[in-house]
Coordinates of N, CA and C in Angstrom, one line a residue:
L1 N 0.8 -1.2 0.0 CA 0.0 0.0 0.0 C 0.9 1.3 0.0
N2 N 2.0 1.2 0.8 CA 2.9 2.4 0.8 C 3.5 2.7 -0.5
Q3 N 3.9 1.6 -1.3 CA 4.5 1.9 -2.6 C 3.5 2.5 -3.6
I4 N 2.2 2.0 -3.5 CA 1.2 2.6 -4.4 C 1.0 4.1 -4.0
L5 N 0.9 4.4 -2.8 CA 0.8 5.8 -2.4 C 1.9 6.7 -2.8
Q6 N 3.2 6.1 -2.7 CA 4.3 6.9 -3.2 C 4.3 7.1 -4.7
V7 N 3.8 6.2 -5.4 CA 3.7 6.4 -6.9 C 2.6 7.5 -7.1
M8 N 1.5 7.4 -6.4 CA 0.4 8.4 -6.6 C 0.9 9.8 -6.2
N9 N 1.7 9.8 -5.1 CA 2.3 11.1 -4.7 C 3.2 11.7 -5.7
A10 N 4.1 10.9 -6.3 CA 5.0 11.3 -7.4 C 4.2 11.8 -8.6
A11 N 3.2 11.1 -9.0 CA 2.3 11.5 -10.1 C 1.6 12.8 -9.9
G12 N 1.2 13.1 -8.7 CA 0.6 14.3 -8.4 C 1.6 15.5 -8.3
N13 N 2.7 15.2 -7.7 CA 3.7 16.2 -7.5 C 4.3 16.7 -8.8
I14 N 4.4 15.9 -9.9 CA 4.9 16.3 -11.1 C 4.0 17.4 -11.8
I15 N 2.7 17.3 -11.5 CA 1.8 18.3 -12.1 C 2.0 19.6 -11.3
F16 N 2.0 19.6 -10.0 CA 2.2 20.8 -9.3 C 3.6 21.4 -9.5
T17 N 4.6 20.6 -9.7 CA 5.9 21.2 -9.9 C 6.0 21.9 -11.2
N18 N 5.3 21.5 -12.3 CA 5.3 22.1 -13.6 C 4.1 22.9 -13.9
L19 N 3.4 23.3 -12.9 CA 2.2 24.1 -13.0 C 2.4 25.4 -13.8
P20 N 3.5 26.1 -13.6 CA 3.7 27.4 -14.4 C 3.8 27.1 -15.9
I21 N 4.4 26.1 -16.4 CA 4.5 25.8 -17.8 C 3.1 25.4 -18.3
I22 N 2.3 24.7 -17.5 CA 1.0 24.3 -17.9 C 0.1 25.5 -18.0
F23 N 0.3 26.5 -17.1 CA -0.5 27.7 -17.2 C -0.1 28.5 -18.4
A24 N 1.2 28.6 -18.7 CA 1.6 29.3 -19.9 C 1.0 28.8 -21.1
M25 N 1.0 27.4 -21.2 CA 0.3 26.8 -22.4 C -1.2 27.1 -22.4
G26 N -1.8 26.9 -21.2 CA -3.3 27.0 -21.1 C -3.7 28.4 -21.5
V27 N -3.0 29.5 -21.0 CA -3.4 30.8 -21.2 C -3.2 31.1 -22.7
A28 N -2.1 30.7 -23.3 CA -1.9 30.9 -24.7 C -2.9 30.2 -25.6
I29 N -3.3 29.0 -25.2 CA -4.3 28.3 -26.0 C -5.7 29.0 -25.8
G30 N -6.0 29.4 -24.6 CA -7.3 30.0 -24.4 C -7.4 31.4 -25.0
M31 N -6.3 32.1 -25.1 CA -6.4 33.5 -25.6 C -6.1 33.6 -27.1
A32 N -5.6 32.5 -27.7 CA -5.3 32.5 -29.2 C -6.6 32.4 -29.9
K33 N -6.7 33.2 -31.0 CA -7.9 33.2 -31.8 C -7.9 32.1 -32.8
K34 N -6.8 31.8 -33.4 CA -6.6 30.7 -34.4 C -5.3 30.1 -34.2
E35 N -5.1 28.9 -34.8 CA -3.9 28.1 -34.7 C -3.4 28.0 -33.3
K36 N -4.2 27.5 -32.4 CA -3.9 27.3 -31.0 C -2.8 26.4 -30.7
E37 N -2.5 25.5 -31.6 CA -1.4 24.6 -31.4 C -0.1 25.3 -31.5
V38 N 0.0 26.2 -32.4 CA 1.2 27.0 -32.6 C 1.4 27.9 -31.4
A39 N 0.3 28.4 -30.9 CA 0.4 29.3 -29.7 C 0.9 28.5 -28.5
A40 N 0.5 27.2 -28.3 CA 0.9 26.4 -27.2 C 2.4 26.1 -27.3
L41 N 2.9 25.7 -28.5 CA 4.3 25.5 -28.7 C 5.1 26.7 -28.5
S42 N 4.6 27.9 -28.9 CA 5.3 29.1 -28.7 C 5.4 29.5 -27.2
A43 N 4.4 29.1 -26.5 CA 4.4 29.4 -25.0 C 5.4 28.6 -24.3
V44 N 5.6 27.3 -24.7 CA 6.6 26.5 -24.1 C 8.0 27.0 -24.4
I45 N 8.2 27.4 -25.7 CA 9.5 27.9 -26.0 C 9.8 29.2 -25.3
A46 N 8.7 30.1 -25.2 CA 8.9 31.4 -24.5 C 9.2 31.2 -23.0
Y47 N 8.5 30.1 -22.4 CA 8.8 29.9 -21.0 C 10.2 29.4 -20.8
F48 N 10.7 28.5 -21.6 CA 12.1 28.1 -21.5 C 13.1 29.3 -21.7
T49 N 12.7 30.1 -22.7 CA 13.6 31.3 -23.0 C 13.6 32.3 -21.8
M50 N 12.4 32.5 -21.2 CA 12.4 33.4 -20.1 C 13.2 32.9 -18.9
N51 N 13.1 31.6 -18.6 CA 13.9 31.1 -17.5 C 15.4 31.1 -17.8
A52 N 15.8 30.8 -19.1 CA 17.2 30.9 -19.4 C 17.7 32.3 -19.3
A53 N 16.9 33.3 -19.8 CA 17.3 34.7 -19.7 C 17.5 35.2 -18.3
V54 N 16.5 34.8 -17.4 CA 16.6 35.1 -16.0 C 17.8 34.5 -15.3
N55 N 18.1 33.2 -15.7 CA 19.3 32.6 -15.2 C 20.6 33.3 -15.6
A56 N 20.6 33.7 -16.8 CA 21.8 34.4 -17.3 C 22.0 35.7 -16.5
M57 N 20.9 36.4 -16.3 CA 21.0 37.7 -15.5 C 21.4 37.4 -14.1
L58 N 20.9 36.3 -13.5 CA 21.3 36.0 -12.1 C 22.8 35.6 -12.0
V59 N 23.3 34.9 -13.0 CA 24.7 34.6 -13.1 C 25.6 35.9 -13.3
N60 N 25.1 36.7 -14.2 CA 25.9 38.0 -14.5 C 25.9 38.9 -13.3
S61 N 24.9 38.9 -12.5 CA 24.8 39.8 -11.3 C 25.5 39.1 -10.1
G62 N 25.9 37.9 -10.2 CA 26.7 37.3 -9.1 C 25.8 36.6 -8.1
Q63 N 24.5 36.5 -8.3 CA 23.6 35.8 -7.4 C 23.6 34.3 -7.5
I64 N 23.9 33.8 -8.7 CA 24.3 32.4 -8.9 C 25.7 32.3 -9.2
L65 N 26.5 31.6 -8.4 CA 27.9 31.5 -8.6 C 28.3 30.5 -9.7
D66 N 29.5 30.6 -10.1 CA 30.0 29.8 -11.3 C 29.8 28.3 -11.1
D67 N 29.9 27.8 -9.8 CA 29.7 26.4 -9.5 C 28.2 26.0 -9.4
G68 N 27.3 26.9 -9.7 CA 25.8 26.7 -9.6 C 25.2 26.9 -8.3
S69 N 26.0 27.2 -7.3 CA 25.4 27.5 -6.0 C 24.9 28.9 -5.9
I70 N 24.0 29.1 -4.9 CA 23.4 30.5 -4.7 C 24.3 31.2 -3.8
A71 N 24.5 32.5 -4.1 CA 25.3 33.4 -3.2 C 24.7 33.5 -1.8
D72 N 25.5 33.9 -0.8 CA 25.1 34.0 0.5 C 24.1 35.1 0.8
F73 N 24.3 36.2 0.0 CA 23.5 37.4 0.2 C 22.1 37.3 -0.4
V74 N 21.8 36.3 -1.1 CA 20.5 36.1 -1.8 C 19.5 35.7 -0.7
I75 N 18.3 36.2 -0.7 CA 17.2 35.9 0.2 C 16.8 34.5 0.0
Q76 N 16.6 33.7 1.1 CA 16.3 32.3 1.0 C 14.9 32.2 0.3
G77 N 14.8 31.3 -0.7 CA 13.6 31.0 -1.4 C 13.3 31.8 -2.6
T78 N 14.1 32.8 -3.0 CA 13.9 33.6 -4.2 C 14.3 33.0 -5.4
I79 N 15.3 32.1 -5.3 CA 15.8 31.4 -6.5 C 15.4 29.9 -6.4
T80 N 14.9 29.4 -7.4 CA 14.4 28.0 -7.4 C 14.8 27.3 -8.8
S81 N 14.6 26.0 -8.9 CA 14.8 25.3 -10.1 C 13.5 25.1 -10.8
S82 N 13.4 25.6 -12.1 CA 12.2 25.4 -12.8 C 12.6 24.7 -14.1
V83 N 12.0 23.6 -14.5 CA 12.4 22.8 -15.6 C 13.9 22.6 -15.8
G84 N 14.6 22.5 -14.6 CA 16.0 22.2 -14.6 C 16.9 23.4 -14.8
I85 N 16.3 24.6 -14.7 CA 17.0 25.9 -14.8 C 16.8 26.7 -13.5
Q86 N 17.9 27.1 -13.0 CA 17.9 28.0 -11.8 C 17.4 29.3 -12.2
T87 N 16.3 29.8 -11.6 CA 15.6 31.0 -12.0 C 14.9 31.6 -10.8
L88 N 14.3 32.8 -10.9 CA 13.6 33.4 -9.9 C 12.3 32.6 -9.6
Q89 N 11.9 32.6 -8.4 CA 10.6 31.9 -8.0 C 9.5 32.8 -8.4
M90 N 8.9 32.5 -9.6 CA 7.8 33.3 -10.1 C 6.5 32.5 -10.0
G91 N 6.6 31.2 -10.0 CA 5.4 30.4 -9.8 C 4.5 30.5 -11.0
V92 N 3.2 30.3 -10.7 CA 2.2 30.4 -11.8 C 2.1 31.8 -12.4
F93 N 2.4 32.8 -11.6 CA 2.4 34.2 -12.1 C 3.3 34.3 -13.4
G94 N 4.5 33.7 -13.3 CA 5.4 33.8 -14.5 C 4.8 33.1 -15.7
G95 N 4.1 31.9 -15.5 CA 3.5 31.2 -16.5 C 2.4 32.0 -17.2
I96 N 1.6 32.7 -16.3 CA 0.5 33.5 -16.8 C 1.0 34.7 -17.6
L97 N 2.1 35.3 -17.2 CA 2.6 36.4 -17.9 C 3.2 36.0 -19.3
V98 N 3.8 34.8 -19.3 CA 4.3 34.3 -20.6 C 3.2 34.0 -21.5
G99 N 2.1 33.3 -21.0 CA 1.0 33.0 -21.8 C 0.3 34.2 -22.4
L100 N 0.1 35.3 -21.6 CA -0.5 36.5 -22.1 C 0.4 37.2 -23.2
G101 N 1.7 37.2 -22.9 CA 2.6 37.8 -23.9 C 2.6 37.0 -25.2
V102 N 2.6 35.7 -25.1 CA 2.6 34.9 -26.3 C 1.3 35.0 -27.1
S103 N 0.2 35.0 -26.4 CA -1.1 35.1 -27.0 C -1.3 36.5 -27.7
F104 N -0.8 37.6 -27.1 CA -0.8 38.9 -27.8 C 0.0 38.9 -29.0
L105 N 1.2 38.4 -29.0 CA 2.1 38.4 -30.2 C 1.6 37.4 -31.2
H106 N 1.0 36.3 -30.8 CA 0.5 35.3 -31.7 C -0.7 35.8 -32.5
N107 N -1.6 36.4 -31.8 CA -2.8 37.0 -32.4 C -2.5 38.1 -33.4
R108 N -1.4 38.8 -33.1 CA -1.0 39.9 -34.0 C -0.2 39.5 -35.2
Y109 N 0.6 38.4 -35.1 CA 1.6 38.1 -36.1 C 1.4 36.7 -36.7
Y110 N 0.5 35.9 -36.3 CA 0.4 34.5 -36.8 C 0.2 34.4 -38.3
K111 N -0.4 35.4 -38.9 CA -0.7 35.3 -40.3 C 0.3 35.9 -41.3
I112 N 1.4 36.3 -40.7 CA 2.5 36.9 -41.6 C 3.3 35.7 -42.3
E113 N 3.5 35.9 -43.6 CA 4.2 35.0 -44.3 C 5.5 35.6 -44.8
F114 N 6.6 34.9 -44.7 CA 7.9 35.5 -45.1 C 8.2 35.1 -46.6
L115 N 8.7 36.0 -47.3 CA 9.0 35.8 -48.7 C 10.5 35.6 -48.8
L116 N 10.9 34.5 -49.3 CA 12.3 34.2 -49.5 C 12.7 34.6 -50.9
I117 N 13.7 35.4 -51.1 CA 14.2 35.8 -52.4 C 15.6 35.3 -52.5
F118 N 15.8 34.5 -53.6 CA 17.1 33.9 -53.9 C 17.7 34.7 -55.0
C119 N 18.9 35.2 -54.7 CA 19.7 35.9 -55.7 C 20.8 35.0 -56.3
Y120 N 20.7 34.9 -57.6 CA 21.7 34.1 -58.3 C 22.7 35.0 -59.0
P121 N 24.0 34.7 -58.9 CA 25.0 35.6 -59.5 C 25.0 35.6 -61.0

């Protein structure tokens, strides 16, 4: 019985651990007018990009040290690991912001087609 409950606990925890990325996708899908699949993929990419950019800023400012540890002067609990990237603890709010930004950009630019012009010498 204990092993079954541990498996159920792990299955539930994975959802709550990744709730920000689920919210980013959900908001982007819900707010997109057309081509919702593209909006969902864009939200995932934007969420990864946001976390990587925040990580780079934390490393550049000296809050995350070169060995990956957190500096002593950083307030406890402000930096966490999200999808394997050390970033600020933004929680679901960060996912909602990403979803809103992606849906705005998606609704505005999803119908743009790029024209490739090949120049031959």
